[in-house]
């Protein structure tokens, strides 16, 4: 009895391909070239190359562009050096409770208002400046713009761009095109570079959702490559990149303080996002992968896996759509200020509520330490 190795089990034909197709049927021959796992080995070096290209872009293009648009970092007052508060900030919490603040006050002999101000200043020190945010948005805008343009060039003359049933014509024996190869490699390398730079990039409230999105995208693209779902994969990439161009450009003008331009682009972005992510993606592309294949072959593991990953992306789209709708609501009522997902910088002196609270405490206990 022959023992099946983990590799043989993983690459079992029935997991990846519909009956009766086997891997033997997808061997390069007669000028036909098929996607191979070995083709993806280049993704890692290309991702590193993109990180280097990003560094040059941010220094040579993004910074001068930021200066031209008037983007400047705010001058922040640094929190005074205090080992006790610094230790608490790093090991306990960046947002101490009122009870913890009172305990710290007793140790230091400070007023509550002084401690609260120290924590506000310390949190602001850790927040990225406008220039950093602008450079990141500018790089992503440049990539998504080039990627969208490249996607249109790669697909505009393909029959499946206009008739989705052509996606499955001859599947899975569909020869790999040079335009498809480079579109995939560059797109996957970009998402790989985002995972490499995630620790240094601006962290927003949807940080976890962004990580899930990047991993789901890479998993989806990798599987679609190996299973030769390449035609539908290129369509999915194009649909996603289109709205991202507008999002990143709106963020750039937001950081530059061009409120009218930012709001105008944001409205267009919201419309494009809803159309591409919540209409075209589920009702055209997922319908294409869920219904049309059954006309040619019986469902198999790869069919279910690919569609499940598409649904995961759709759920993330629904989450972000809810964020966008909240921003649209605030925009309509004149309460939209910046990116809903961003961790906004705190007022140096705190809110009016902080004043009232701390003043009442200090009035009852007497002012000290120069207050």
C-alpha positions as a Python dict, from the first residue, in 0.01 Angstrom:
ca = {
    (1, 'X'): (0, 0, 0),
    (2, 'X'): (146, 337, -105),
    (3, 'X'): (155, 606, 162),
    (4, 'X'): (39, 952, 47),
    (5, 'X'): (274, 1234, 141),
    (6, 'X'): (138, 1570, 266),
    (7, 'X'): (257, 1732, -58),
    (8, 'X'): (74, 1477, -272),
    (9, 'X'): (-241, 1521, -66),
    (10, 'X'): (-220, 1902, -86),
    (11, 'X'): (-181, 1894, -465),
    (12, 'X'): (-442, 1626, -517),
    (13, 'X'): (-616, 1698, -848),
    (14, 'X'): (-966, 1685, -702),
    (15, 'X'): (-890, 1965, -457),
    (16, 'X'): (-784, 2210, -726),
    (17, 'X'): (-933, 2099, -1056),
    (18, 'X'): (-1276, 1984, -1178),
    (19, 'X'): (-1327, 1627, -1298),
    (20, 'X'): (-1184, 1479, -1515),
    (21, 'X'): (-898, 1733, -1552),
    (22, 'X'): (-564, 1646, -1390),
    (23, 'X'): (-234, 1830, -1353),
    (24, 'X'): (-101, 1625, -1643),
    (25, 'X'): (-350, 1803, -1869),
    (26, 'X'): (-200, 2138, -1772),
    (27, 'X'): (155, 2075, -1888),
    (28, 'X'): (307, 2337, -2117),
    (29, 'X'): (285, 2222, -2477),
    (30, 'X'): (227, 2348, -2832),
    (31, 'X'): (292, 2709, -2735),
    (32, 'X'): (46, 2702, -2445),
    (33, 'X'): (182, 2814, -2108),
    (34, 'X'): (-1, 2749, -1781),
    (35, 'X'): (38, 2913, -1441),
    (36, 'X'): (286, 2744, -1208),
    (37, 'X'): (354, 2781, -837),
    (38, 'X'): (719, 2845, -924),
    (39, 'X'): (608, 3162, -1105),
    (40, 'X'): (512, 3312, -768),
    (41, 'X'): (863, 3282, -619),
    (42, 'X'): (948, 3620, -768),
    (43, 'X'): (685, 3791, -550),
    (44, 'X'): (915, 3824, -246),
    (45, 'X'): (1199, 4006, -426),
    (46, 'X'): (951, 4225, -615),
    (47, 'X'): (781, 4315, -284),
    (48, 'X'): (1119, 4420, -141),
    (49, 'X'): (1185, 4615, -462),
    (50, 'X'): (852, 4795, -417),
    (51, 'X'): (948, 4889, -61),
    (52, 'X'): (1268, 5044, -196),
    (53, 'X'): (1076, 5218, -473),
    (54, 'X'): (833, 5351, -212),
    (55, 'X'): (1120, 5500, -9),
    (56, 'X'): (1252, 5681, -318),
    (57, 'X'): (903, 5793, -420),
    (58, 'X'): (821, 5936, -78),
    (59, 'X'): (1150, 6125, -62),
    (60, 'X'): (1172, 6252, -420),
    (61, 'X'): (805, 6300, -512),
    (62, 'X'): (574, 6284, -211),
    (63, 'X'): (767, 6531, 6),
    (64, 'X'): (795, 6803, -265),
    (65, 'X'): (428, 6744, -352),
    (66, 'X'): (335, 6784, 15),
    (67, 'X'): (523, 7112, 30),
    (68, 'X'): (349, 7235, -285),
    (69, 'X'): (8, 7153, -134),
    (70, 'X'): (96, 7312, 200),
    (71, 'X'): (111, 6994, 410),
    (72, 'X'): (298, 7058, 735),
    (73, 'X'): (329, 6872, 1061),
    (74, 'X'): (190, 7048, 1365),
    (75, 'X'): (440, 7159, 1626),
    (76, 'X'): (366, 6943, 1928),
    (77, 'X'): (465, 7006, 2285),
    (78, 'X'): (649, 6702, 2415),
    (79, 'X'): (553, 6544, 2744),
    (80, 'X'): (805, 6619, 3016),
    (81, 'X'): (1038, 6333, 3108),
    (82, 'X'): (885, 6141, 3396),
    (83, 'X'): (995, 5779, 3461),
    (84, 'X'): (684, 5696, 3668),
    (85, 'X'): (434, 5812, 3407),
    (86, 'X'): (642, 5671, 3119),
    (87, 'X'): (648, 5327, 3282),
    (88, 'X'): (274, 5337, 3339),
    (89, 'X'): (216, 5450, 2980),
    (90, 'X'): (424, 5167, 2833),
    (91, 'X'): (323, 4882, 3062),
    (92, 'X'): (-30, 4958, 3183),
    (93, 'X'): (-244, 5185, 2969),
    (94, 'X'): (-223, 5486, 2743),
    (95, 'X'): (-568, 5588, 2863),
    (96, 'X'): (-567, 5568, 3245),
    (97, 'X'): (-891, 5559, 3437),
    (98, 'X'): (-983, 5838, 3678),
    (99, 'X'): (-897, 5613, 3972),
    (100, 'X'): (-550, 5543, 3826),
    (101, 'X'): (-495, 5916, 3767),
    (102, 'X'): (-573, 5989, 4132),
    (103, 'X'): (-325, 5719, 4239),
    (104, 'X'): (-53, 5868, 4019),
    (105, 'X'): (-128, 6215, 4157),
    (106, 'X'): (-59, 6094, 4509),
    (107, 'X'): (277, 5948, 4404),
    (108, 'X'): (394, 6255, 4216),
    (109, 'X'): (219, 6533, 4404),
    (110, 'X'): (69, 6653, 4074),
    (111, 'X'): (-283, 6774, 4012),
    (112, 'X'): (-517, 6559, 3804),
    (113, 'X'): (-514, 6821, 3532),
    (114, 'X'): (-134, 6800, 3506),
    (115, 'X'): (-143, 6420, 3475),
    (116, 'X'): (-421, 6427, 3217),
    (117, 'X'): (-229, 6686, 3013),
    (118, 'X'): (87, 6473, 3030),
    (119, 'X'): (-97, 6168, 2893),
    (120, 'X'): (-255, 6374, 2615),
    (121, 'X'): (82, 6508, 2509),
    (122, 'X'): (241, 6163, 2532),
    (123, 'X'): (-32, 6006, 2317),
    (124, 'X'): (5, 6284, 2061),
    (125, 'X'): (380, 6211, 2042),
    (126, 'X'): (303, 5857, 1925),
    (127, 'X'): (53, 5965, 1663),
    (128, 'X'): (185, 5996, 1308),
    (129, 'X'): (216, 6348, 1168),
    (130, 'X'): (31, 6481, 866),
    (131, 'X'): (340, 6449, 646),
    (132, 'X'): (374, 6078, 722),
    (133, 'X'): (5, 6022, 646),
    (134, 'X'): (33, 6222, 325),
    (135, 'X'): (337, 6027, 203),
    (136, 'X'): (163, 5694, 266),
    (137, 'X'): (-158, 5805, 91),
    (138, 'X'): (43, 5950, -198),
    (139, 'X'): (231, 5623, -253),
    (140, 'X'): (-88, 5417, -250),
    (141, 'X'): (-257, 5665, -482),
    (142, 'X'): (31, 5637, -730),
    (143, 'X'): (25, 5256, -718),
    (144, 'X'): (-353, 5217, -751),
    (145, 'X'): (-360, 5468, -1036),
    (146, 'X'): (-88, 5279, -1227),
    (147, 'X'): (-244, 4943, -1139),
    (148, 'X'): (-590, 5051, -1258),
    (149, 'X'): (-447, 5190, -1580),
    (150, 'X'): (-244, 4871, -1633),
    (151, 'X'): (-550, 4656, -1559),
    (152, 'X'): (-756, 4836, -1823),
    (153, 'X'): (-474, 4795, -2075),
    (154, 'X'): (-451, 4424, -1997),
    (155, 'X'): (-825, 4360, -2019),
    (156, 'X'): (-979, 4607, -2265),
    (157, 'X'): (-931, 4377, -2566),
    (158, 'X'): (-1028, 4052, -2389),
    (159, 'X'): (-1372, 3899, -2460),
    (160, 'X'): (-1431, 3813, -2091),
    (161, 'X'): (-1408, 4182, -2004),
    (162, 'X'): (-1741, 4230, -2183),
    (163, 'X'): (-1900, 3884, -2153),
    (164, 'X'): (-1842, 3711, -1818),
    (165, 'X'): (-1937, 3370, -1957),
    (166, 'X'): (-1612, 3387, -2155),
    (167, 'X'): (-1427, 3366, -1822),
    (168, 'X'): (-1499, 2992, -1822),
    (169, 'X'): (-1452, 2921, -2192),
    (170, 'X'): (-1213, 2625, -2208),
    (171, 'X'): (-1149, 2631, -1831),
    (172, 'X'): (-912, 2521, -1686),
    (173, 'X'): (-708, 2476, -2003),
    (174, 'X'): (-654, 2850, -2050),
    (175, 'X'): (-308, 2963, -2157),
    (176, 'X'): (-134, 3225, -1943),
    (177, 'X'): (-82, 3564, -2108),
    (178, 'X'): (215, 3793, -2038),
    (179, 'X'): (-19, 4077, -1935),
    (180, 'X'): (-193, 3848, -1684),
    (181, 'X'): (141, 3733, -1543),
    (182, 'X'): (273, 4082, -1472),
    (183, 'X'): (-63, 4210, -1348),
    (184, 'X'): (-75, 3930, -1091),
    (185, 'X'): (290, 3950, -985),
    (186, 'X'): (290, 4327, -930),
    (187, 'X'): (-46, 4325, -749),
    (188, 'X'): (50, 4039, -516),
    (189, 'X'): (392, 4194, -452),
    (190, 'X'): (225, 4521, -353),
    (191, 'X'): (1, 4352, -95),
    (192, 'X'): (304, 4159, 27),
    (193, 'X'): (491, 4487, 73),
    (194, 'X'): (197, 4624, 274),
    (195, 'X'): (227, 4329, 512),
    (196, 'X'): (602, 4393, 547),
    (197, 'X'): (548, 4761, 625),
    (198, 'X'): (241, 4718, 846),
    (199, 'X'): (439, 4787, 1165),
    (200, 'X'): (566, 5121, 1033),
    (201, 'X'): (254, 5239, 848),
    (202, 'X'): (-18, 5455, 1001),
    (203, 'X'): (-241, 5241, 1223),
    (204, 'X'): (-611, 5317, 1194),
    (205, 'X'): (-920, 5193, 1374),
    (206, 'X'): (-977, 4925, 1108),
    (207, 'X'): (-620, 4790, 1146),
    (208, 'X'): (-738, 4432, 1207),
    (209, 'X'): (-981, 4444, 915),
    (210, 'X'): (-700, 4571, 693),
    (211, 'X'): (-479, 4278, 793),
    (212, 'X'): (-760, 4034, 721),
    (213, 'X'): (-815, 4204, 386),
    (214, 'X'): (-446, 4180, 287),
    (215, 'X'): (-422, 3812, 386),
    (216, 'X'): (-753, 3724, 221),
    (217, 'X'): (-644, 3904, -97),
    (218, 'X'): (-308, 3724, -110),
    (219, 'X'): (-472, 3388, -36),
    (220, 'X'): (-738, 3448, -299),
    (221, 'X'): (-488, 3557, -565),
    (222, 'X'): (-248, 3271, -486),
    (223, 'X'): (-523, 3012, -508),
    (224, 'X'): (-670, 3163, -824),
    (225, 'X'): (-323, 3152, -981),
    (226, 'X'): (-259, 2789, -895),
    (227, 'X'): (-611, 2676, -997),
    (228, 'X'): (-599, 2886, -1317),
    (229, 'X'): (-882, 3116, -1206),
    (230, 'X'): (-675, 3394, -1359),
    (231, 'X'): (-935, 3556, -1583),
    (232, 'X'): (-1176, 3621, -1299),
    (233, 'X'): (-882, 3715, -1073),
    (234, 'X'): (-781, 4003, -1299),
    (235, 'X'): (-1139, 4132, -1301),
    (236, 'X'): (-1156, 4121, -921),
    (237, 'X'): (-830, 4318, -894),
    (238, 'X'): (-949, 4587, -1134),
    (239, 'X'): (-1281, 4631, -952),
    (240, 'X'): (-1099, 4677, -621),
    (241, 'X'): (-830, 4917, -741),
    (242, 'X'): (-1072, 5159, -909),
    (243, 'X'): (-1227, 5302, -593),
    (244, 'X'): (-896, 5296, -402),
    (245, 'X'): (-754, 5558, -639),
    (246, 'X'): (-1025, 5802, -531),
    (247, 'X'): (-994, 5715, -163),
    (248, 'X'): (-622, 5784, -146),
    (249, 'X'): (-653, 6108, -346),
    (250, 'X'): (-927, 6230, -111),
    (251, 'X'): (-703, 6155, 187),
    (252, 'X'): (-417, 6350, 28),
    (253, 'X'): (-632, 6662, -13),
    (254, 'X'): (-771, 6612, 337),
    (255, 'X'): (-420, 6621, 486),
    (256, 'X'): (-345, 6927, 271),
    (257, 'X'): (-649, 7106, 413),
    (258, 'X'): (-825, 7139, 76),
    (259, 'X'): (-1165, 7072, 229),
    (260, 'X'): (-1385, 7143, -75),
    (261, 'X'): (-1172, 6932, -309),
    (262, 'X'): (-1150, 6651, -51),
    (263, 'X'): (-1526, 6646, 5),
    (264, 'X'): (-1600, 6647, -369),
    (265, 'X'): (-1366, 6353, -434),
    (266, 'X'): (-1504, 6172, -131),
    (267, 'X'): (-1859, 6191, -266),
    (268, 'X'): (-1742, 6044, -597),
    (269, 'X'): (-1543, 5778, -409),
    (270, 'X'): (-1848, 5678, -202),
    (271, 'X'): (-2056, 5634, -518),
    (272, 'X'): (-1786, 5437, -699),
    (273, 'X'): (-1724, 5219, -392),
    (274, 'X'): (-2091, 5131, -355),
    (275, 'X'): (-2124, 5050, -725),
    (276, 'X'): (-1803, 4848, -763),
    (277, 'X'): (-1785, 4673, -424),
    (278, 'X'): (-2152, 4621, -338),
    (279, 'X'): (-2311, 4586, -682),
    (280, 'X'): (-2061, 4480, -950),
    (281, 'X'): (-1854, 4259, -717),
    (282, 'X'): (-2137, 4046, -571),
    (283, 'X'): (-2396, 4058, -851),
    (284, 'X'): (-2157, 4028, -1146),
    (285, 'X'): (-1830, 3872, -1033),
    (286, 'X'): (-1944, 3643, -750),
    (287, 'X'): (-2245, 3544, -961),
    (288, 'X'): (-1998, 3464, -1238),
    (289, 'X'): (-1793, 3235, -1012),
    (290, 'X'): (-2093, 3081, -836),
    (291, 'X'): (-2334, 3010, -1121),
    (292, 'X'): (-2161, 2995, -1459),
    (293, 'X'): (-1903, 2722, -1375),
    (294, 'X'): (-2183, 2476, -1295),
    (295, 'X'): (-2277, 2477, -1664),
    (296, 'X'): (-1945, 2307, -1741),
    (297, 'X'): (-1841, 2096, -1442),
    (298, 'X'): (-1954, 1963, -1105),
    (299, 'X'): (-1863, 2157, -788),
    (300, 'X'): (-1530, 2064, -628),
    (301, 'X'): (-1325, 2187, -333),
    (302, 'X'): (-1156, 2467, -527),
    (303, 'X'): (-1493, 2595, -645),
    (304, 'X'): (-1623, 2624, -287),
    (305, 'X'): (-1296, 2763, -146),
    (306, 'X'): (-1266, 3037, -407),
    (307, 'X'): (-1624, 3151, -356),
    (308, 'X'): (-1588, 3150, 24),
    (309, 'X'): (-1284, 3378, -3),
    (310, 'X'): (-1481, 3613, -229),
    (311, 'X'): (-1759, 3623, 31),
    (312, 'X'): (-1501, 3711, 301),
    (313, 'X'): (-1397, 4008, 90),
    (314, 'X'): (-1760, 4101, 41),
    (315, 'X'): (-1818, 4104, 418),
    (316, 'X'): (-1521, 4338, 457),
    (317, 'X'): (-1674, 4559, 189),
    (318, 'X'): (-1998, 4573, 388),
    (319, 'X'): (-1802, 4674, 699),
    (320, 'X'): (-1623, 4956, 515),
    (321, 'X'): (-1947, 5060, 346),
    (322, 'X'): (-2096, 5118, 692),
    (323, 'X'): (-1796, 5338, 780),
    (324, 'X'): (-1837, 5531, 455),
    (325, 'X'): (-2210, 5581, 513),
    (326, 'X'): (-2138, 5721, 861),
    (327, 'X'): (-1894, 5963, 702),
    (328, 'X'): (-2151, 6057, 435),
    (329, 'X'): (-2405, 6124, 707),
    (330, 'X'): (-2160, 6352, 888),
    (331, 'X'): (-2072, 6517, 558),
    (332, 'X'): (-2439, 6597, 486),
    (333, 'X'): (-2487, 6747, 831),
    (334, 'X'): (-2153, 6932, 822),
    (335, 'X'): (-1985, 6723, 1092),
    (336, 'X'): (-1728, 6536, 880),
    (337, 'X'): (-1373, 6608, 993),
    (338, 'X'): (-1103, 6389, 839),
    (339, 'X'): (-1091, 6013, 809),
    (340, 'X'): (-1345, 5826, 1024),
    (341, 'X'): (-1089, 5547, 1065),
    (342, 'X'): (-806, 5771, 1183),
    (343, 'X'): (-692, 5816, 1541),
    (344, 'X'): (-723, 6193, 1557),
    (345, 'X'): (-482, 6410, 1753),
    (346, 'X'): (-613, 6528, 2089),
    (347, 'X'): (-649, 6890, 2192),
    (348, 'X'): (-344, 6995, 2390),
    (349, 'X'): (-557, 7123, 2678),
    (350, 'X'): (-838, 6867, 2655),
    (351, 'X'): (-1210, 6921, 2616),
    (352, 'X'): (-1435, 7158, 2806),
    (353, 'X'): (-1553, 6859, 3006),
    (354, 'X'): (-1193, 6792, 3115),
    (355, 'X'): (-1159, 7153, 3226),
    (356, 'X'): (-1477, 7138, 3432),
    (357, 'X'): (-1384, 6807, 3589),
    (358, 'X'): (-1025, 6893, 3675),
    (359, 'X'): (-1108, 7247, 3789),
    (360, 'X'): (-1369, 7121, 4032),
    (361, 'X'): (-1121, 6870, 4174),
    (362, 'X'): (-843, 7125, 4202),
    (363, 'X'): (-1077, 7380, 4362),
    (364, 'X'): (-1167, 7133, 4632),
    (365, 'X'): (-810, 7028, 4707),
    (366, 'X'): (-624, 7353, 4655),
    (367, 'X'): (-396, 7445, 4364),
    (368, 'X'): (-39, 7324, 4376),
    (369, 'X'): (274, 7284, 4160),
    (370, 'X'): (233, 7626, 4004),
    (371, 'X'): (-142, 7593, 3913),
}
